[in-house]
Tab-separated table of C-alpha atoms and ligand atoms in Angstrom:
chain	number	residue	atom	x	y	z
A	22	UNK	CA	29.879	-22.997	8.821
A	23	UNK	CA	26.773	-20.789	8.694
A	24	UNK	CA	23.723	-22.337	7.141
A	25	UNK	CA	22.282	-19.714	4.770
A	26	UNK	CA	18.486	-19.604	4.908
A	27	UNK	CA	17.101	-17.782	1.910
A	28	UNK	CA	14.347	-15.262	2.411
A	29	UNK	CA	10.879	-16.094	1.158
A	30	UNK	CA	10.479	-14.088	-2.086
A	31	UNK	CA	6.670	-13.935	-1.926
A	32	UNK	CA	5.317	-10.917	-0.055
A	33	UNK	CA	1.805	-10.198	1.140
A	34	UNK	CA	0.140	-7.866	3.639
A	35	UNK	CA	2.347	-4.957	2.577
A	36	UNK	CA	2.779	-2.622	-0.366
A	37	UNK	CA	4.963	-4.371	-2.929
A	38	UNK	CA	7.264	-2.634	-5.398
A	39	UNK	CA	10.250	-3.372	-7.606
A	40	UNK	CA	11.105	-7.045	-7.856
A	41	UNK	CA	8.096	-8.064	-5.744
A	42	UNK	CA	5.707	-6.331	-8.128
A	43	UNK	CA	4.437	-8.381	-11.049
A	44	UNK	CA	3.983	-6.729	-14.427
A	45	UNK	CA	1.226	-4.068	-14.776
A	46	UNK	CA	3.598	-2.356	-17.216
A	47	UNK	CA	0.761	-0.801	-19.258
A	48	UNK	CA	-1.010	0.449	-16.161
A	49	UNK	CA	2.198	1.989	-14.777
A	50	UNK	CA	2.828	3.730	-18.080
A	51	UNK	CA	-0.722	5.037	-18.382
A	52	UNK	CA	-1.233	6.164	-14.808
A	53	UNK	CA	2.215	7.822	-14.715
A	54	UNK	CA	1.333	9.678	-17.905
A	55	UNK	CA	-1.865	11.001	-16.307
A	56	UNK	CA	0.127	12.064	-13.251
A	57	UNK	CA	2.670	14.009	-15.277
A	58	UNK	CA	-0.009	15.559	-17.510
A	59	UNK	CA	-1.905	16.934	-14.496
A	60	UNK	CA	-5.011	14.870	-15.246
A	61	UNK	CA	-7.420	13.809	-12.525
A	62	UNK	CA	-8.140	10.089	-12.355
A	63	UNK	CA	-10.260	7.804	-10.197
A	64	UNK	CA	-10.005	4.080	-9.927
A	65	UNK	CA	-11.344	1.288	-7.912
A	66	UNK	CA	-10.473	-2.336	-7.203
A	67	UNK	CA	-11.523	-4.905	-4.615
A	68	UNK	CA	-9.496	-5.005	-1.384
A	69	UNK	CA	-5.900	-6.204	-1.694
A	70	UNK	CA	-5.858	-6.021	-5.432
A	71	UNK	CA	-2.749	-3.930	-5.750
A	72	UNK	CA	-4.014	-0.314	-5.868
A	73	UNK	CA	-1.503	1.096	-3.399
A	74	UNK	CA	1.347	-0.956	-4.854
A	75	UNK	CA	0.563	0.321	-8.348
A	76	UNK	CA	0.461	3.883	-7.029
A	77	UNK	CA	3.864	3.461	-5.381
A	78	UNK	CA	5.331	2.070	-8.605
A	79	UNK	CA	4.005	5.125	-10.476
A	80	UNK	CA	5.314	7.471	-7.805
A	81	UNK	CA	8.792	6.019	-8.094
A	82	UNK	CA	8.606	6.409	-11.868
A	83	UNK	CA	7.389	10.025	-11.811
A	84	UNK	CA	9.243	11.291	-8.741
A	85	UNK	CA	12.114	12.825	-10.676
A	86	UNK	CA	9.744	14.894	-12.830
A	87	UNK	CA	7.022	15.860	-10.350
A	88	UNK	CA	6.365	16.530	-6.683
A	89	UNK	CA	4.487	13.399	-5.654
A	90	UNK	CA	2.425	13.344	-2.534
A	91	UNK	CA	0.747	10.158	-1.232
A	92	UNK	CA	-2.050	10.552	1.319
A	93	UNK	CA	-3.747	7.565	2.957
A	94	UNK	CA	-7.188	8.792	4.033
A	95	UNK	CA	-7.889	5.728	6.150
A	96	UNK	CA	-6.869	7.363	9.455
A	97	UNK	CA	-8.744	10.609	8.718
A	98	UNK	CA	-12.186	11.223	10.202
A	99	UNK	CA	-12.973	14.791	9.289
A	100	UNK	CA	-12.255	17.590	6.880
A	101	UNK	CA	-9.859	19.021	9.470
A	102	UNK	CA	-7.849	15.754	9.581
A	103	UNK	CA	-7.725	15.824	5.794
A	104	UNK	CA	-6.409	19.365	5.679
A	105	UNK	CA	-3.698	18.707	8.266
A	106	UNK	CA	-2.621	15.595	6.412
A	107	UNK	CA	-2.617	17.419	3.074
A	108	UNK	CA	-0.502	20.275	4.460
A	109	UNK	CA	1.954	17.896	6.110
A	110	UNK	CA	2.382	15.572	3.151
A	111	UNK	CA	2.609	18.352	0.574
A	112	UNK	CA	5.329	20.136	2.535
A	113	UNK	CA	7.252	16.895	3.109
A	114	UNK	CA	6.999	15.872	-0.551
A	115	UNK	CA	8.267	19.268	-1.695
A	116	UNK	CA	11.218	19.608	0.673
A	117	UNK	CA	14.473	17.871	-0.103
A	118	UNK	CA	16.238	18.750	3.155
A	119	UNK	CA	15.195	19.507	6.739
A	120	UNK	CA	16.068	23.155	6.236
A	121	UNK	CA	13.877	23.286	3.116
A	122	UNK	CA	11.044	21.626	5.042
A	123	UNK	CA	11.040	24.436	7.602
A	124	UNK	CA	11.181	27.067	4.855
A	125	UNK	CA	8.395	25.498	2.803
A	126	UNK	CA	6.154	24.958	5.821
A	127	UNK	CA	6.662	28.581	6.888
A	128	UNK	CA	6.078	29.934	3.376
A	129	UNK	CA	2.916	28.002	2.593
A	130	UNK	CA	1.424	27.062	5.956
A	131	UNK	CA	2.446	29.909	8.249
A	132	UNK	CA	-1.118	30.164	9.643
A	133	UNK	CA	-0.720	26.628	11.021
A	134	UNK	CA	2.336	27.570	13.152
A	135	UNK	CA	4.560	24.808	11.757
A	136	UNK	CA	7.609	23.393	13.522
A	137	UNK	CA	9.974	20.595	12.644
A	138	UNK	CA	11.319	18.020	15.092
A	139	UNK	CA	13.823	15.260	14.452
A	140	UNK	CA	12.575	11.824	15.494
A	141	UNK	CA	14.614	8.969	17.009
A	142	UNK	CA	15.101	7.577	13.495
A	143	UNK	CA	16.796	10.825	12.473
A	144	UNK	CA	13.962	11.809	10.149
A	145	UNK	CA	12.294	15.221	10.382
A	146	UNK	CA	8.623	15.413	11.340
A	147	UNK	CA	6.410	18.372	10.666
A	148	UNK	CA	4.030	19.504	13.413
A	149	UNK	CA	1.437	22.229	13.469
A	150	UNK	CA	1.031	24.341	16.581
A	151	UNK	CA	-2.577	25.274	15.898
A	152	UNK	CA	-4.930	23.124	17.957
A	153	UNK	CA	-7.924	25.371	18.340
A	154	UNK	CA	-10.980	23.436	17.218
A	155	UNK	CA	-12.373	24.561	13.892
A	156	UNK	CA	-9.431	26.831	13.092
A	157	UNK	CA	-7.929	24.603	10.394
A	158	UNK	CA	-11.301	24.244	8.685
A	159	UNK	CA	-11.611	28.037	8.868
A	160	UNK	CA	-8.502	28.428	6.698
A	161	UNK	CA	-9.415	25.448	4.465
A	162	UNK	CA	-9.328	27.428	1.254
A	163	UNK	CA	-5.809	28.642	1.927
A	164	UNK	CA	-4.578	25.054	2.471
A	165	UNK	CA	-6.490	23.541	-0.434
A	166	UNK	CA	-4.907	26.026	-2.804
A	167	UNK	CA	-1.302	25.223	-1.853
A	168	UNK	CA	-0.634	22.338	-4.324
A	169	UNK	CA	-1.116	24.662	-7.307
A	170	UNK	CA	0.943	27.436	-5.684
A	171	UNK	CA	3.776	24.981	-5.083
A	172	UNK	CA	3.585	23.694	-8.666
A	173	UNK	CA	3.904	27.267	-9.941
A	174	UNK	CA	6.679	28.268	-7.577
A	175	UNK	CA	8.735	25.092	-8.068
A	176	UNK	CA	7.932	24.918	-11.793
A	177	UNK	CA	7.135	21.234	-11.492
A	178	UNK	CA	3.796	19.423	-11.644
A	179	UNK	CA	2.354	18.241	-8.356
A	180	UNK	CA	0.633	14.862	-7.915
A	181	UNK	CA	-1.766	14.380	-5.006
A	182	UNK	CA	-2.771	10.742	-4.471
A	183	UNK	CA	-5.782	10.258	-2.222
A	184	UNK	CA	-5.801	6.562	-1.371
A	185	UNK	CA	-8.795	4.961	0.417
A	186	UNK	CA	-10.884	7.843	-0.878
A	187	UNK	CA	-14.154	6.188	0.219
A	188	UNK	CA	-13.236	7.304	3.759
A	189	UNK	CA	-14.371	10.857	2.952
A	190	UNK	CA	-17.944	9.657	3.274
A	191	UNK	CA	-17.311	9.678	7.072
A	192	UNK	CA	-16.645	13.429	7.102
A	193	UNK	CA	-19.514	15.394	8.553
A	194	UNK	CA	-19.093	18.498	6.381
A	195	UNK	CA	-20.892	17.492	3.211
A	196	UNK	CA	-19.946	20.776	1.533
A	197	UNK	CA	-16.370	19.552	1.588
A	198	UNK	CA	-16.787	17.658	-1.671
A	199	UNK	CA	-18.055	20.838	-3.363
A	200	UNK	CA	-15.077	22.721	-2.025
A	201	UNK	CA	-12.517	20.200	-3.174
A	202	UNK	CA	-14.117	20.057	-6.626
A	203	UNK	CA	-13.597	23.756	-7.195
A	204	UNK	CA	-9.878	23.411	-6.383
A	205	UNK	CA	-9.419	20.322	-8.502
A	206	UNK	CA	-10.804	22.246	-11.450
A	207	UNK	CA	-8.744	25.363	-10.800
A	208	UNK	CA	-5.452	23.527	-10.352
A	209	UNK	CA	-3.999	23.279	-13.841
A	210	UNK	CA	-0.612	21.874	-12.792
A	211	UNK	CA	-1.837	19.341	-10.260
A	212	UNK	CA	-2.967	15.768	-10.865
A	213	UNK	CA	-5.398	14.326	-8.332
A	214	UNK	CA	-5.521	10.518	-8.182
A	215	UNK	CA	-8.463	9.056	-6.266
A	216	UNK	CA	-8.203	5.368	-5.365
A	217	UNK	CA	-10.683	3.367	-3.327
A	218	UNK	CA	-11.901	-0.110	-2.562
A	219	UNK	CA	-15.652	0.362	-2.385
A	220	UNK	CA	-17.016	0.013	-5.852
A	221	UNK	CA	-20.439	1.586	-5.373
A	222	UNK	CA	-19.222	4.486	-3.334
A	223	UNK	CA	-16.391	5.331	-5.725
A	224	UNK	CA	-18.705	5.076	-8.733
A	225	UNK	CA	-21.283	7.266	-6.991
A	226	UNK	CA	-18.722	9.976	-6.252
A	227	UNK	CA	-17.567	10.306	-9.833
A	228	UNK	CA	-20.408	9.138	-12.070
A	229	UNK	CA	-23.652	10.192	-10.330
A	230	UNK	CA	-24.998	13.485	-11.652
A	231	UNK	CA	-26.027	14.613	-8.157
A	232	UNK	CA	-22.518	14.157	-6.761
A	233	UNK	CA	-20.336	17.283	-6.408
A	234	UNK	CA	-17.418	15.318	-7.865
A	235	UNK	CA	-19.407	14.150	-10.914
A	236	UNK	CA	-17.181	14.043	-14.014
A	237	UNK	CA	-14.281	15.668	-12.160
A	238	UNK	CA	-11.875	12.799	-12.922
A	239	UNK	CA	-11.287	10.190	-15.617
A	240	UNK	CA	-12.016	6.572	-14.848
A	241	UNK	CA	-9.036	4.216	-14.973
A	242	UNK	CA	-10.225	0.590	-14.950
A	243	UNK	CA	-7.877	-1.704	-13.054
A	244	UNK	CA	-8.077	-5.183	-14.583
A	245	UNK	CA	-6.682	-8.368	-13.016
A	246	UNK	CA	-3.077	-9.358	-13.745
A	247	UNK	CA	-3.308	-12.132	-16.344
A	248	UNK	CA	-2.261	-15.703	-15.525
A	249	UNK	CA	0.631	-15.684	-18.038
A	250	UNK	CA	2.282	-12.744	-16.291
A	251	UNK	CA	1.852	-14.245	-12.856
A	252	UNK	CA	3.198	-17.580	-14.149
A	253	UNK	CA	6.432	-15.910	-15.333
A	254	UNK	CA	6.740	-14.070	-12.014
A	255	UNK	CA	6.212	-17.204	-9.898
A	256	UNK	CA	8.480	-19.419	-12.023
A	257	UNK	CA	11.245	-16.852	-11.798
A	258	UNK	CA	11.040	-16.608	-8.028
A	259	UNK	CA	11.053	-20.363	-7.537
A	260	UNK	CA	13.960	-20.892	-9.943
A	261	UNK	CA	16.000	-18.159	-8.288
A	262	UNK	CA	15.883	-20.157	-5.042
A	263	UNK	CA	16.719	-23.459	-6.770
A	264	UNK	CA	13.115	-24.632	-6.508
A	265	UNK	CA	10.654	-25.530	-9.225
A	266	UNK	CA	6.919	-25.328	-9.765
A	267	UNK	CA	4.850	-26.600	-12.696
A	268	UNK	CA	2.523	-24.502	-14.857
A	269	UNK	CA	-0.443	-26.650	-13.729
A	270	UNK	CA	0.138	-25.831	-10.089
A	271	UNK	CA	0.438	-22.128	-10.896
A	272	UNK	CA	-2.839	-22.257	-12.846
A	273	UNK	CA	-4.502	-23.924	-9.824
A	274	UNK	CA	-3.164	-21.198	-7.511
A	275	UNK	CA	-4.458	-18.498	-9.855
A	276	UNK	CA	-7.895	-20.110	-10.196
A	277	UNK	CA	-8.231	-20.777	-6.475
A	278	UNK	CA	-7.347	-17.132	-5.790
A	279	UNK	CA	-9.579	-15.898	-8.634
A	280	UNK	CA	-6.658	-13.758	-9.772
A	281	UNK	CA	-6.360	-11.867	-6.445
A	282	UNK	CA	-2.656	-10.866	-6.202
A	283	UNK	CA	-2.750	-10.960	-2.401
A	284	UNK	CA	-3.943	-14.574	-2.223
A	285	UNK	CA	-1.627	-15.637	-5.048
A	286	UNK	CA	1.366	-14.270	-3.149
A	287	UNK	CA	0.083	-15.674	0.165
A	288	UNK	CA	-0.348	-19.181	-1.260
A	289	UNK	CA	2.984	-19.039	-3.080
A	290	UNK	CA	4.650	-17.911	0.140
A	291	UNK	CA	3.381	-20.971	2.029
A	292	UNK	CA	4.086	-23.310	-0.879
A	293	UNK	CA	7.622	-21.963	-1.306
A	294	UNK	CA	8.290	-22.645	2.398
A	295	UNK	CA	7.075	-26.227	1.985
A	296	UNK	CA	9.256	-26.924	-1.045
A	297	UNK	CA	12.851	-27.936	-0.280
A	298	UNK	CA	15.667	-26.694	-2.518
A	299	UNK	CA	16.261	-28.748	-5.651
A	300	UNK	CA	12.730	-30.110	-5.621
A	301	UNK	CA	9.435	-29.335	-7.282
A	302	UNK	CA	6.145	-28.104	-5.912
A	303	UNK	CA	3.209	-30.317	-6.822
A	304	UNK	CA	-0.577	-30.412	-6.436
A	305	UNK	CA	-0.334	-32.405	-3.198
A	306	UNK	CA	1.781	-29.676	-1.610
A	307	UNK	CA	-0.645	-27.043	-2.927
A	308	UNK	CA	-3.603	-28.708	-1.287
A	309	UNK	CA	-1.591	-28.892	1.958
A	310	UNK	CA	-0.779	-25.154	1.590
A	311	UNK	CA	-4.478	-24.336	1.128
A	312	UNK	CA	-5.266	-26.289	4.306
A	313	UNK	CA	-2.603	-24.357	6.214
A	314	UNK	CA	-4.128	-21.040	5.110
A	315	UNK	CA	-7.600	-22.247	6.018
A	316	UNK	CA	-6.503	-23.382	9.484
A	317	UNK	CA	-4.846	-19.986	10.112
A	318	UNK	CA	-8.061	-18.117	9.364
A	319	UNK	CA	-10.618	-20.591	10.734
A	320	UNK	CA	-11.281	-18.756	14.028
A	321	UNK	CA	-12.074	-15.579	12.120
A	322	UNK	CA	-14.398	-17.496	9.768
A	323	UNK	CA	-16.286	-19.024	12.702
A	324	UNK	CA	-16.776	-15.536	14.188
A	325	UNK	CA	-18.092	-14.235	10.861
A	326	UNK	CA	-20.517	-17.113	10.380
A	327	UNK	CA	-21.855	-16.810	13.937
A	328	UNK	CA	-23.073	-13.310	13.130
A	329	UNK	CA	-24.926	-14.306	9.961
A	330	UNK	CA	-28.628	-15.048	9.644
A	331	UNK	CA	-29.667	-18.546	8.584
A	332	UNK	CA	-30.611	-17.291	5.129
A	333	UNK	CA	-27.305	-15.442	4.686
A	334	UNK	CA	-25.426	-18.608	5.568
A	335	UNK	CA	-27.543	-20.671	3.182
A	336	UNK	CA	-26.778	-18.206	0.401
A	337	UNK	CA	-23.050	-18.318	1.174
A	338	UNK	CA	-23.044	-22.117	1.041
A	339	UNK	CA	-24.922	-22.063	-2.262
A	340	UNK	CA	-22.422	-19.574	-3.704
A	341	UNK	CA	-19.384	-21.469	-2.401
A	342	UNK	CA	-20.503	-24.654	-4.146
A	343	UNK	CA	-21.840	-22.968	-7.287
A	344	UNK	CA	-20.720	-24.505	-10.544
A	345	UNK	CA	-19.476	-22.412	-13.466
A	346	UNK	CA	-22.358	-21.128	-15.544
A	347	UNK	CA	-24.970	-21.459	-12.755
A	348	UNK	CA	-26.931	-18.270	-12.113
A	349	UNK	CA	-27.479	-17.421	-8.477
A	350	UNK	CA	-30.947	-15.880	-8.909
A	351	UNK	CA	-32.261	-18.458	-11.399
A	352	UNK	CA	-35.225	-20.647	-10.318
A	353	UNK	CA	-33.157	-23.759	-10.886
A	354	UNK	CA	-30.353	-22.633	-8.630
A	355	UNK	CA	-32.727	-21.403	-5.907
A	356	UNK	CA	-34.625	-24.696	-5.921
A	357	UNK	CA	-31.427	-26.742	-5.846
A	358	UNK	CA	-30.448	-24.993	-2.613
A	359	UNK	CA	-33.927	-24.788	-1.046
A	360	UNK	CA	-33.932	-21.016	-1.281
A	361	UNK	CA	-37.565	-20.031	-1.517
A	362	UNK	CA	-37.633	-16.246	-1.821
A	363	UNK	CA	-35.796	-14.471	-4.649
A	364	UNK	CA	-36.206	-11.084	-2.971
A	365	UNK	CA	-34.905	-12.505	0.335
A	366	UNK	CA	-31.824	-13.919	-1.422
A	367	UNK	CA	-31.248	-10.646	-3.246
A	368	UNK	CA	-31.424	-8.697	0.025
A	369	UNK	CA	-29.037	-11.168	1.703
A	370	UNK	CA	-26.553	-10.760	-1.175
A	371	UNK	CA	-26.685	-6.972	-0.864
A	372	UNK	CA	-26.181	-7.143	2.925
A	373	UNK	CA	-23.177	-9.425	2.550
A	374	UNK	CA	-21.732	-7.136	-0.124
A	375	UNK	CA	-22.054	-4.255	2.353
A	376	UNK	CA	-20.332	-6.346	5.030
A	377	UNK	CA	-17.438	-6.926	2.619
A	378	UNK	CA	-17.908	-10.711	2.431
A	379	UNK	CA	-19.094	-10.698	-1.159
A	380	UNK	CA	-18.634	-8.422	-4.081
A	381	UNK	CA	-20.938	-7.823	-6.992
A	382	UNK	CA	-19.338	-8.513	-10.307
A	383	UNK	CA	-21.769	-7.911	-13.164
A	384	UNK	CA	-24.840	-10.049	-12.424
A	385	UNK	CA	-22.795	-12.357	-10.137
A	386	UNK	CA	-21.576	-12.167	-6.596
A	387	UNK	CA	-18.138	-13.423	-5.640
A	388	UNK	CA	-16.408	-14.096	-2.359
A	389	UNK	CA	-13.883	-11.399	-1.496
A	390	UNK	CA	-11.792	-14.016	0.334
A	391	UNK	CA	-11.192	-17.253	-1.631
A	392	UNK	CA	-10.019	-19.043	1.521
A	393	UNK	CA	-13.363	-18.272	3.170
A	394	UNK	CA	-15.160	-19.621	0.107
A	395	UNK	CA	-13.084	-22.814	0.308
A	396	UNK	CA	-13.717	-23.197	4.056
A	397	UNK	CA	-17.480	-22.786	3.598
A	398	UNK	CA	-17.543	-25.306	0.739
A	399	UNK	CA	-15.536	-27.895	2.677
A	400	UNK	CA	-16.797	-27.433	6.222
A	401	UNK	CA	-20.362	-26.228	5.935
A	402	UNK	CA	-21.826	-27.464	2.677
A	403	UNK	CA	-22.662	-30.845	4.207
A	404	UNK	CA	-25.046	-29.138	6.662
A	405	UNK	CA	-27.088	-27.619	3.868
A	406	UNK	CA	-30.666	-28.805	3.717
B	526	ATP	N1	1.501	-6.194	-9.150
B	526	ATP	C1	1.587	-7.047	-8.118
B	526	ATP	N2	2.438	-8.093	-8.175
B	526	ATP	C2	2.516	-8.981	-7.187
B	526	ATP	N3	1.786	-8.920	-6.076
B	526	ATP	C3	0.937	-7.913	-5.943
B	526	ATP	C4	0.787	-6.917	-6.949
B	526	ATP	N4	-0.129	-6.036	-6.541
B	526	ATP	C5	-0.550	-6.463	-5.324
B	526	ATP	N5	0.089	-7.582	-4.959
B	526	ATP	C6	-0.159	-8.382	-3.733
B	526	ATP	O1	-1.370	-7.934	-3.161
B	526	ATP	C7	-1.143	-7.407	-1.837
B	526	ATP	C8	-2.022	-6.196	-1.633
B	526	ATP	O2	-1.527	-5.130	-2.426
B	526	ATP	P1	-1.928	-3.618	-2.114
B	526	ATP	O3	-1.811	-3.330	-0.671
B	526	ATP	O4	-1.182	-2.784	-3.081
B	526	ATP	O5	-3.465	-3.689	-2.533
B	526	ATP	P2	-4.626	-2.631	-2.272
B	526	ATP	O6	-5.591	-2.819	-3.389
B	526	ATP	O7	-4.059	-1.291	-2.063
B	526	ATP	O8	-5.238	-3.198	-0.915
B	526	ATP	P3	-6.227	-2.449	0.116
B	526	ATP	O9	-7.552	-2.377	-0.543
B	526	ATP	O10	-6.226	-3.345	1.318
B	526	ATP	O11	-5.638	-1.093	0.387
B	526	ATP	C9	0.366	-7.141	-1.768
B	526	ATP	O12	0.839	-7.292	-0.433
B	526	ATP	C10	0.910	-8.232	-2.662
B	526	ATP	O13	0.974	-9.452	-1.949
B	527	MG	MG1	-4.216	0.060	-0.465
């Protein structure tokens, strides 16, 4: 007889949708409404907070009413890369069949000499025959205008999602942002959604008066998923596999992870594996699960710490062991941790924010990785002097 092994229901390190996606019902409703109403929206969240997953949920909700086009800017390095990606994704999102893909590519992107090949997986891929350097940028305006033309021709709104938008700061052509602004404003039947994970950069793009994109999109604040919603989600997944978990343990997972969906799912994944069927997860198993996560990432943490200055490390240790209510730049806190210079500490905090280790949240700084915070507090705090 075959022994059925059930699949772990907790997913991390990938975009999650459907049954693996917890709540965010209001956000899905609101963002989808903006998409269908051709509004432009920008939003930001820390890394692994669920931006892309939320976008995919909205895309699946709006797909039957609009032409939805998702573009990940992470692999792009220049305006030219952006334009190629835009052309490719717009054509692919508009076409419903391979034949339509060829027709659409030829109608809207004929200057790019498009051709369609069928890959080993049977799916069509669109290629452009134009490789001459600078040529694509030369016809930028023609490409940038296509989303609106398609919306008019197909009589459906078009949604262009630009995920990892902070990557555009790498592009050398600084006029590009001016150019894109003029199209965003002209396109009455297109919604542009800008998502990114670098708070300062995203805020600068859309809220600084000097920025070409100033006021070109509405801000959509992405709040954490509340504990109650995560508790229902986690309970349900445990119960479905004939396992149980108490509310206390879930609250500990949520607090340890500081509400980060990625770390909540990661911890639950490990904890679920450790819990046999017909039994209950408890705090002892949770602390074992946290140790497993820490051991998996320890080599990476050692590498990070080796590259820090002594002051940066001191500041990290102080932050990792900080009690609720303590203020990092207060005299009391600085004295407690033998940190003599306020300006030095401030500069170290800013540097570590830039390196992605910390993130500024109001007047406070928080670790972006709760496992790193835990490792520092357990392994290194005893060396503080
Ligand atoms: N609504 C959700 N419900 C459950 N888990 C979620 C949810 N949103 C995100 N997650 C968890 O967080 C992980 C990261 O999600 P996602 O990739 O969407 O975040 P992101 O903000 O786009 O990350 P990045 O900044 O790295 O692009 C997912 O793999 C999943 O484990
Ligand atoms: Mg993402």
